[in-house]
JSON list of C-alpha atoms in Angstrom, two decimals:
[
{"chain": "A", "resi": 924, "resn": "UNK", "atom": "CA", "xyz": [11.64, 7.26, 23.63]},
{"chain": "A", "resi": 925, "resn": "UNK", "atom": "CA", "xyz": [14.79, 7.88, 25.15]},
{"chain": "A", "resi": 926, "resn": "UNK", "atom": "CA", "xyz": [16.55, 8.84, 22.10]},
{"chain": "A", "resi": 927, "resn": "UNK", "atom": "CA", "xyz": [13.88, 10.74, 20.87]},
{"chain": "A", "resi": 928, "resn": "UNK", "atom": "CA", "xyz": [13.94, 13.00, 23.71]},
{"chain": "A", "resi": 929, "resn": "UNK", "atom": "CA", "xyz": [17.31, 13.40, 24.15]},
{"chain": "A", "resi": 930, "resn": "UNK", "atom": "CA", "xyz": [17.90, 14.33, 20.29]},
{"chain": "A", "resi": 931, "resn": "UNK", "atom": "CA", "xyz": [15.11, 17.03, 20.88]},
{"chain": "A", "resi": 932, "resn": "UNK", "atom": "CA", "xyz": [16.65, 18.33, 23.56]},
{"chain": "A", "resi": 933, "resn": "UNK", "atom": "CA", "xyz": [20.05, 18.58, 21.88]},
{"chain": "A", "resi": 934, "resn": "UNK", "atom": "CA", "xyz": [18.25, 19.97, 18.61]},
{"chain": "A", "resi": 935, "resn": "UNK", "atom": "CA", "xyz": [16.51, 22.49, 20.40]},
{"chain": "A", "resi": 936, "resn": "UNK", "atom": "CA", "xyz": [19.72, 23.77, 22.06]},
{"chain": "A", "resi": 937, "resn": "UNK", "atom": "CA", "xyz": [21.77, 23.75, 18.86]},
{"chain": "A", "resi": 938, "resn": "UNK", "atom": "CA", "xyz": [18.86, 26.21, 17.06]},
{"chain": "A", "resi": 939, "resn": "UNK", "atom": "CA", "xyz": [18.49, 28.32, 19.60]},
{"chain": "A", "resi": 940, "resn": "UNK", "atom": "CA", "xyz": [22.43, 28.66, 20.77]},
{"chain": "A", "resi": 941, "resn": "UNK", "atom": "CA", "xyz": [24.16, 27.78, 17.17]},
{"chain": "A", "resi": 942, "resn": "UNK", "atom": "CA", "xyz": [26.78, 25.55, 19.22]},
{"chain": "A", "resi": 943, "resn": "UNK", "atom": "CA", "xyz": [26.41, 22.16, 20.85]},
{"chain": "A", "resi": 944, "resn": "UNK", "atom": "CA", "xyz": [25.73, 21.57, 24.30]},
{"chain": "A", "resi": 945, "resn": "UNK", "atom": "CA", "xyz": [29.35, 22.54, 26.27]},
{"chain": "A", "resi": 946, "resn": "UNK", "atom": "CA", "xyz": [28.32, 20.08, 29.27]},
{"chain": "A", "resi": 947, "resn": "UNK", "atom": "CA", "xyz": [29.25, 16.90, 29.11]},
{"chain": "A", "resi": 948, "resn": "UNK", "atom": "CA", "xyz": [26.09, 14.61, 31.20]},
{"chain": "A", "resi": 949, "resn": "UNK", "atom": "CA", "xyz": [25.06, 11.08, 31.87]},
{"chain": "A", "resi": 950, "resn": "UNK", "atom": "CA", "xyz": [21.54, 11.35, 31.69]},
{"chain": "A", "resi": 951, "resn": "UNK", "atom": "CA", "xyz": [19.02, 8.75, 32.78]},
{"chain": "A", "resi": 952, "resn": "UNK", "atom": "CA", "xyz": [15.33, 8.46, 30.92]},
{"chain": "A", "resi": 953, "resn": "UNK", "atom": "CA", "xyz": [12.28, 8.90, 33.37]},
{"chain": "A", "resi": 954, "resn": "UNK", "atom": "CA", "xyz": [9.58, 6.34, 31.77]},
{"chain": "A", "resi": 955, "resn": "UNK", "atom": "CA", "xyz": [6.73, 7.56, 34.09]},
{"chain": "A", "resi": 956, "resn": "UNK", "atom": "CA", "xyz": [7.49, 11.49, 33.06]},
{"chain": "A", "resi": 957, "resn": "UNK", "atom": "CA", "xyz": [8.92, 10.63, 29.53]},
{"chain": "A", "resi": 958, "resn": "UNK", "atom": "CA", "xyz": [11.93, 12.57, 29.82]},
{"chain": "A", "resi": 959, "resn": "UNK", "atom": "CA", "xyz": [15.84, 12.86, 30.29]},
{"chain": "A", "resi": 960, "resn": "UNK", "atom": "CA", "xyz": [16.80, 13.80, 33.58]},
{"chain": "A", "resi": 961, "resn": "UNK", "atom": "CA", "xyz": [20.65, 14.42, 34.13]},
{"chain": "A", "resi": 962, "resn": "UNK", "atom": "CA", "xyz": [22.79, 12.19, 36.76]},
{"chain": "A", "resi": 963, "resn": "UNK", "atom": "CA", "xyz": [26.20, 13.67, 36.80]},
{"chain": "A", "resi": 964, "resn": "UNK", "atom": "CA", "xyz": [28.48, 15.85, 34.88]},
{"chain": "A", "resi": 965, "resn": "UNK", "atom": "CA", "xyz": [31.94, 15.21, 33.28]},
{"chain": "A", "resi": 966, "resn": "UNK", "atom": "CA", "xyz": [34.75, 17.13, 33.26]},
{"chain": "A", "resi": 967, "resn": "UNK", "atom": "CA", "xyz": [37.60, 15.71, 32.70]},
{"chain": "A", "resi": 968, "resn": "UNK", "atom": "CA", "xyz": [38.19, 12.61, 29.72]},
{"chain": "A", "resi": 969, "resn": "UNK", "atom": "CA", "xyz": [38.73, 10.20, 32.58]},
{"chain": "A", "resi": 970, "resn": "UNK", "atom": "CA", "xyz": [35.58, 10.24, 34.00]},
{"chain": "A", "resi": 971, "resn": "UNK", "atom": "CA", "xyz": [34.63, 8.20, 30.74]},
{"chain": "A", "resi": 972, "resn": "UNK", "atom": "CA", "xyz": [37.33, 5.73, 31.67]},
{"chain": "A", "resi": 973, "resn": "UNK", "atom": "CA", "xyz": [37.81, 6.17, 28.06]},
{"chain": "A", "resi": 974, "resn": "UNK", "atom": "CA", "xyz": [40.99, 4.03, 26.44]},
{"chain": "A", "resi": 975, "resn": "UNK", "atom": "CA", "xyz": [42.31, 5.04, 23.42]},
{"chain": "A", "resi": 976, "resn": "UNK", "atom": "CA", "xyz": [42.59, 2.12, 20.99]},
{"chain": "A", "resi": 977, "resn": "UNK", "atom": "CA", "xyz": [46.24, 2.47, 19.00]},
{"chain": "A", "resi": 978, "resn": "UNK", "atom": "CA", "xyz": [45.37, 0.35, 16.32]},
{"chain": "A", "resi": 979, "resn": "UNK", "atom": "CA", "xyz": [42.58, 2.74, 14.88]},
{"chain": "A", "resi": 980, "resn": "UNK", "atom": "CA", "xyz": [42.81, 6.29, 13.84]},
{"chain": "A", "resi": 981, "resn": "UNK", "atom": "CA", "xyz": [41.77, 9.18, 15.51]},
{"chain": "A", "resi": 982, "resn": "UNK", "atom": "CA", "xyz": [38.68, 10.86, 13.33]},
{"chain": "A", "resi": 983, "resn": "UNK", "atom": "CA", "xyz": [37.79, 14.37, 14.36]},
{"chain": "A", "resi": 984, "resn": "UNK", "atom": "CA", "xyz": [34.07, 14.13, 14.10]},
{"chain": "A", "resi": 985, "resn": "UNK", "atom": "CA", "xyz": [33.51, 17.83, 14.23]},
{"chain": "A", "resi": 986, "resn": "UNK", "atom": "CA", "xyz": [34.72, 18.66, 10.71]},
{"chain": "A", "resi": 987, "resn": "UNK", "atom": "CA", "xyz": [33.16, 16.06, 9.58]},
{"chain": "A", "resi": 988, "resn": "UNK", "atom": "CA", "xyz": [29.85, 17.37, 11.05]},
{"chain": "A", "resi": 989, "resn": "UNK", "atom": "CA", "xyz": [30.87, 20.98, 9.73]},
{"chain": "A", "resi": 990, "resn": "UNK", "atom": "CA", "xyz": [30.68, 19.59, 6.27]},
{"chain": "A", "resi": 991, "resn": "UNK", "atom": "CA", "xyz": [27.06, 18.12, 6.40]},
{"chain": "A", "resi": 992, "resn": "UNK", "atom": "CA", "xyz": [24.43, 20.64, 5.41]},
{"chain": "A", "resi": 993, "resn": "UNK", "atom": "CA", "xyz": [21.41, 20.46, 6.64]},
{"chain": "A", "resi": 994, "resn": "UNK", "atom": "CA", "xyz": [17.84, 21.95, 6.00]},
{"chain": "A", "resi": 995, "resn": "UNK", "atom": "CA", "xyz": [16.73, 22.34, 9.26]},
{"chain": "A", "resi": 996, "resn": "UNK", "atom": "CA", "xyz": [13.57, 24.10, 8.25]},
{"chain": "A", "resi": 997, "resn": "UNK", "atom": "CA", "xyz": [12.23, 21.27, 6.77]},
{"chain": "A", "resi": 998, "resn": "UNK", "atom": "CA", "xyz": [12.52, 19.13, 10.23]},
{"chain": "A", "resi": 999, "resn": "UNK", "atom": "CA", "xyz": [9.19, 18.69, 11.76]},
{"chain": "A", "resi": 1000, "resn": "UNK", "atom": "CA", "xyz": [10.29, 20.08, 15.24]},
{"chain": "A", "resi": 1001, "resn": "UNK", "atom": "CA", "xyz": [11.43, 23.21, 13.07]},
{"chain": "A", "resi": 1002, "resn": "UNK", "atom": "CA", "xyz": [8.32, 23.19, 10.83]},
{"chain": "A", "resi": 1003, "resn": "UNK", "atom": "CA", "xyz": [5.76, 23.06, 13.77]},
{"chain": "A", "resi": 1004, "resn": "UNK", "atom": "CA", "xyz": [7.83, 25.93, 15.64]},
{"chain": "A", "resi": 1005, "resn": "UNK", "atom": "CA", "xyz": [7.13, 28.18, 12.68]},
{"chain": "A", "resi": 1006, "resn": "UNK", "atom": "CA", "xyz": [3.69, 26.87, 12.64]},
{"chain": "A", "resi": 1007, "resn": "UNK", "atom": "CA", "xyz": [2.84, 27.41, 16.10]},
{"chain": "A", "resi": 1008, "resn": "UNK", "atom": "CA", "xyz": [4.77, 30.78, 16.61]},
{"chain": "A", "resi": 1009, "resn": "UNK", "atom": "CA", "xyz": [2.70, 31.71, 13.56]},
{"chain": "A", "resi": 1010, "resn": "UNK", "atom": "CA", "xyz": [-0.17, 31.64, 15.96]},
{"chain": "A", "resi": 1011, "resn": "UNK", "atom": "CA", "xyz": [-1.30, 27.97, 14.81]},
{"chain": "A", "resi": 1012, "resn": "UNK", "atom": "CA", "xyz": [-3.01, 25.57, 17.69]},
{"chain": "A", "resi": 1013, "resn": "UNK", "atom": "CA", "xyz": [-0.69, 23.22, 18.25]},
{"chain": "A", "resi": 1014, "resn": "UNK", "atom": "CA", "xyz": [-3.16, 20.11, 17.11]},
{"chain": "A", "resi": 1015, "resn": "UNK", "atom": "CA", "xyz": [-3.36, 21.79, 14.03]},
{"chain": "A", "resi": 1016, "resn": "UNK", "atom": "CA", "xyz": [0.60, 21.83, 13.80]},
{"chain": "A", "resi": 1017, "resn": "UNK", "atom": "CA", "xyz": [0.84, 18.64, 14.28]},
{"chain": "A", "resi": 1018, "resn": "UNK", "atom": "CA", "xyz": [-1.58, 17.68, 11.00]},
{"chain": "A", "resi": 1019, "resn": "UNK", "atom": "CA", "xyz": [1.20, 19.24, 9.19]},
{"chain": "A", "resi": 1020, "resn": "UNK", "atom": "CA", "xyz": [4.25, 17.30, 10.82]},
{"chain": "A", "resi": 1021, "resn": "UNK", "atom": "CA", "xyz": [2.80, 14.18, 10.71]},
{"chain": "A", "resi": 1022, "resn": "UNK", "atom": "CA", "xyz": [3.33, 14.14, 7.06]},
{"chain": "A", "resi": 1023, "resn": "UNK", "atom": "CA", "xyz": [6.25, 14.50, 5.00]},
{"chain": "A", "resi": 1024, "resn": "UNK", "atom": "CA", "xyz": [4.11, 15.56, 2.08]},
{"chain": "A", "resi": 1025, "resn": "UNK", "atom": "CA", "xyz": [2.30, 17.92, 4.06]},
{"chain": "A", "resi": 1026, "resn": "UNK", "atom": "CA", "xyz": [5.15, 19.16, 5.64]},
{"chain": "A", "resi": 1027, "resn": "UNK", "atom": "CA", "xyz": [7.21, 19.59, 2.69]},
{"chain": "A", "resi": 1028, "resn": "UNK", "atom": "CA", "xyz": [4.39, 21.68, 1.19]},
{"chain": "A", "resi": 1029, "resn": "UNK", "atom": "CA", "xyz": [3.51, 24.06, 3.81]},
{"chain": "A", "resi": 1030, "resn": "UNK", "atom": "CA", "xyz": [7.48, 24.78, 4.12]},
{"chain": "A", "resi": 1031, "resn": "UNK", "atom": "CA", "xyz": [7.70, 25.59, 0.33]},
{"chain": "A", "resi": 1032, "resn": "UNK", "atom": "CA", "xyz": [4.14, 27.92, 0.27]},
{"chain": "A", "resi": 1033, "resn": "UNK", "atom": "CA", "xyz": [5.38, 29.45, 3.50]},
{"chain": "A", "resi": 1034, "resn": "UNK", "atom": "CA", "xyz": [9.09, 30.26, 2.23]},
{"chain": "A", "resi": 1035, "resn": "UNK", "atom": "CA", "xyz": [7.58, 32.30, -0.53]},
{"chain": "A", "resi": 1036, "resn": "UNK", "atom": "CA", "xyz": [4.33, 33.73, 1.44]},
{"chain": "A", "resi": 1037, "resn": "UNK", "atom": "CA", "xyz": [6.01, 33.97, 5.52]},
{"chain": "A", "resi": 1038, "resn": "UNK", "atom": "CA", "xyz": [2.34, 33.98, 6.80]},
{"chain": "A", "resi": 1039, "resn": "UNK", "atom": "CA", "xyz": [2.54, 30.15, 8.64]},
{"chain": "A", "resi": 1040, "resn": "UNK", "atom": "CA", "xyz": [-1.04, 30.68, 10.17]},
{"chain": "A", "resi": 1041, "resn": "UNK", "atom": "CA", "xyz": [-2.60, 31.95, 6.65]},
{"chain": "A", "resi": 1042, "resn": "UNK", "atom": "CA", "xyz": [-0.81, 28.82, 5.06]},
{"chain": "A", "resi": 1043, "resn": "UNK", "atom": "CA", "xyz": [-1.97, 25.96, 6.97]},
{"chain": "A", "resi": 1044, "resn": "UNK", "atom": "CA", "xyz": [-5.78, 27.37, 7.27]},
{"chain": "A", "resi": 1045, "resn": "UNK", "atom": "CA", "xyz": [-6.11, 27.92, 3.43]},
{"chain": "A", "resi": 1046, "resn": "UNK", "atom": "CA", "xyz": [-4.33, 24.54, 2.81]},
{"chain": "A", "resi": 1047, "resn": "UNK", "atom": "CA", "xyz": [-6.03, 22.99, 5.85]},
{"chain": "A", "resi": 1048, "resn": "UNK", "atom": "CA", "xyz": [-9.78, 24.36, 4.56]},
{"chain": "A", "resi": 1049, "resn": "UNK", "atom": "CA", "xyz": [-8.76, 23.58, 0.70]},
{"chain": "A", "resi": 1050, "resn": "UNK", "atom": "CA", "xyz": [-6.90, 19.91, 0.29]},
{"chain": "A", "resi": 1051, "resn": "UNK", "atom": "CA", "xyz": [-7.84, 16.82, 1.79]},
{"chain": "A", "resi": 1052, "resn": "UNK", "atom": "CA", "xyz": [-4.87, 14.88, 3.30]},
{"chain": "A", "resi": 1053, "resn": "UNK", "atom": "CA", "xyz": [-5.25, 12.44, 0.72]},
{"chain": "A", "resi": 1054, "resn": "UNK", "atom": "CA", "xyz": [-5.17, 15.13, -1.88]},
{"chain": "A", "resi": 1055, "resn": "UNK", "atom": "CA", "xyz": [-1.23, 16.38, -1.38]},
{"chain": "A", "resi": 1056, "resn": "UNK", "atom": "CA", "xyz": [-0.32, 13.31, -3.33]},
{"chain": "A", "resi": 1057, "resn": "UNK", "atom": "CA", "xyz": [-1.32, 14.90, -6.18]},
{"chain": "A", "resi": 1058, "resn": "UNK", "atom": "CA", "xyz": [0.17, 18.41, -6.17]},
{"chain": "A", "resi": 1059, "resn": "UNK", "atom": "CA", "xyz": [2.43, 18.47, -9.57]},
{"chain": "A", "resi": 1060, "resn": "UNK", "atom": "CA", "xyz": [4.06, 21.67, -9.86]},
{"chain": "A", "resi": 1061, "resn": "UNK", "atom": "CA", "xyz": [4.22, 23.45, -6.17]},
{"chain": "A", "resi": 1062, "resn": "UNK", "atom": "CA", "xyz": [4.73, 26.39, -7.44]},
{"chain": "A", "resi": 1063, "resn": "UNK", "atom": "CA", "xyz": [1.24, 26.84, -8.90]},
{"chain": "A", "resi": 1064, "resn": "UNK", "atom": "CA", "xyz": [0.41, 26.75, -5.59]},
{"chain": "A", "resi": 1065, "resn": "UNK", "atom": "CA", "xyz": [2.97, 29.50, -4.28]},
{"chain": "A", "resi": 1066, "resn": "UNK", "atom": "CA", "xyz": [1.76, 31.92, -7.41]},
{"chain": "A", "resi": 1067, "resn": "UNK", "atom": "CA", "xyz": [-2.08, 31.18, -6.48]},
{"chain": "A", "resi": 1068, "resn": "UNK", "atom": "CA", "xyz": [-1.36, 31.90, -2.53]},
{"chain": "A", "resi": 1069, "resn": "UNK", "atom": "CA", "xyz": [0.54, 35.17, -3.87]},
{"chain": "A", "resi": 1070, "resn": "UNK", "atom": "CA", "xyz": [-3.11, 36.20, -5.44]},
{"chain": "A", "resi": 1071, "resn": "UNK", "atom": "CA", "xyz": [-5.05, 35.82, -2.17]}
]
């Protein structure tokens, strides 16, 4: 739960600031609250009492990170954002993120269409959840959503 949170938090940040977090933080995770609260800061490398180890080589992880790509839209934290600033209830948000399938849908109708709140009530009032399994060709789906 604690990792869960935390990577939230951190995710949220990145989006919103297109950087990482600057402040370094031990954090502790408040089980009653279900949440991250933050202990101290770091400044310096020492607090860490970090030791270098000589026998293995030093890997800058941030180009490493700079070469991943990654389609955030498709996260569900992303997806139900767009959903929910789309002026869907929240509930109904989650019906959507709960599913890869449905997720993965609703992101492809809505890339073409850009109306979250008319997506998810036409696919919501039209397909079971058991019927996204059988979807073939999304983009008979995109052109029919075009005609409405």
């Amino acid at each position: 739960e604690a990792l869960i949170e935390e990577v939230g938090k951190q995710l949220n940040y990145f989006l919103e600031h297109k950087k990482f977090r600057p402040d370094q933080t031990t954090v502790l995770f408040d089980a009653d609250l279900k949440q991250t609260k933050t202990m101290r800061k770091k400044e310096f490398e020492a607090d860490y009492r970090f030791i270098s180890e000589p026998d293995l080589p030093f890997v800058n992880i941030k180009d490493a990170i700079n070469t991943i790509h990654v389609d955030t839209s498709a996260l569900p934290y992303a997806v139900e954002r767009i959903l929910i600033k789309g002026g869907v209830l929240p509930q109904d948000a989650k019906f959507f993120t709960a599913d890869a399938l449905r997720s993965e849908t609703f992101v492809s109708i809505n890339n073409a269409i850009n109306e979250p709140s008319f997506v998810a009530k036409t696919l919501t009032n039209n397909l079971k959840p058991e019927d996204y399994v059988s979807i073939k060709n999304i983009n008979d789906f995109i052109e029919v959503f075009s005609l409405l």
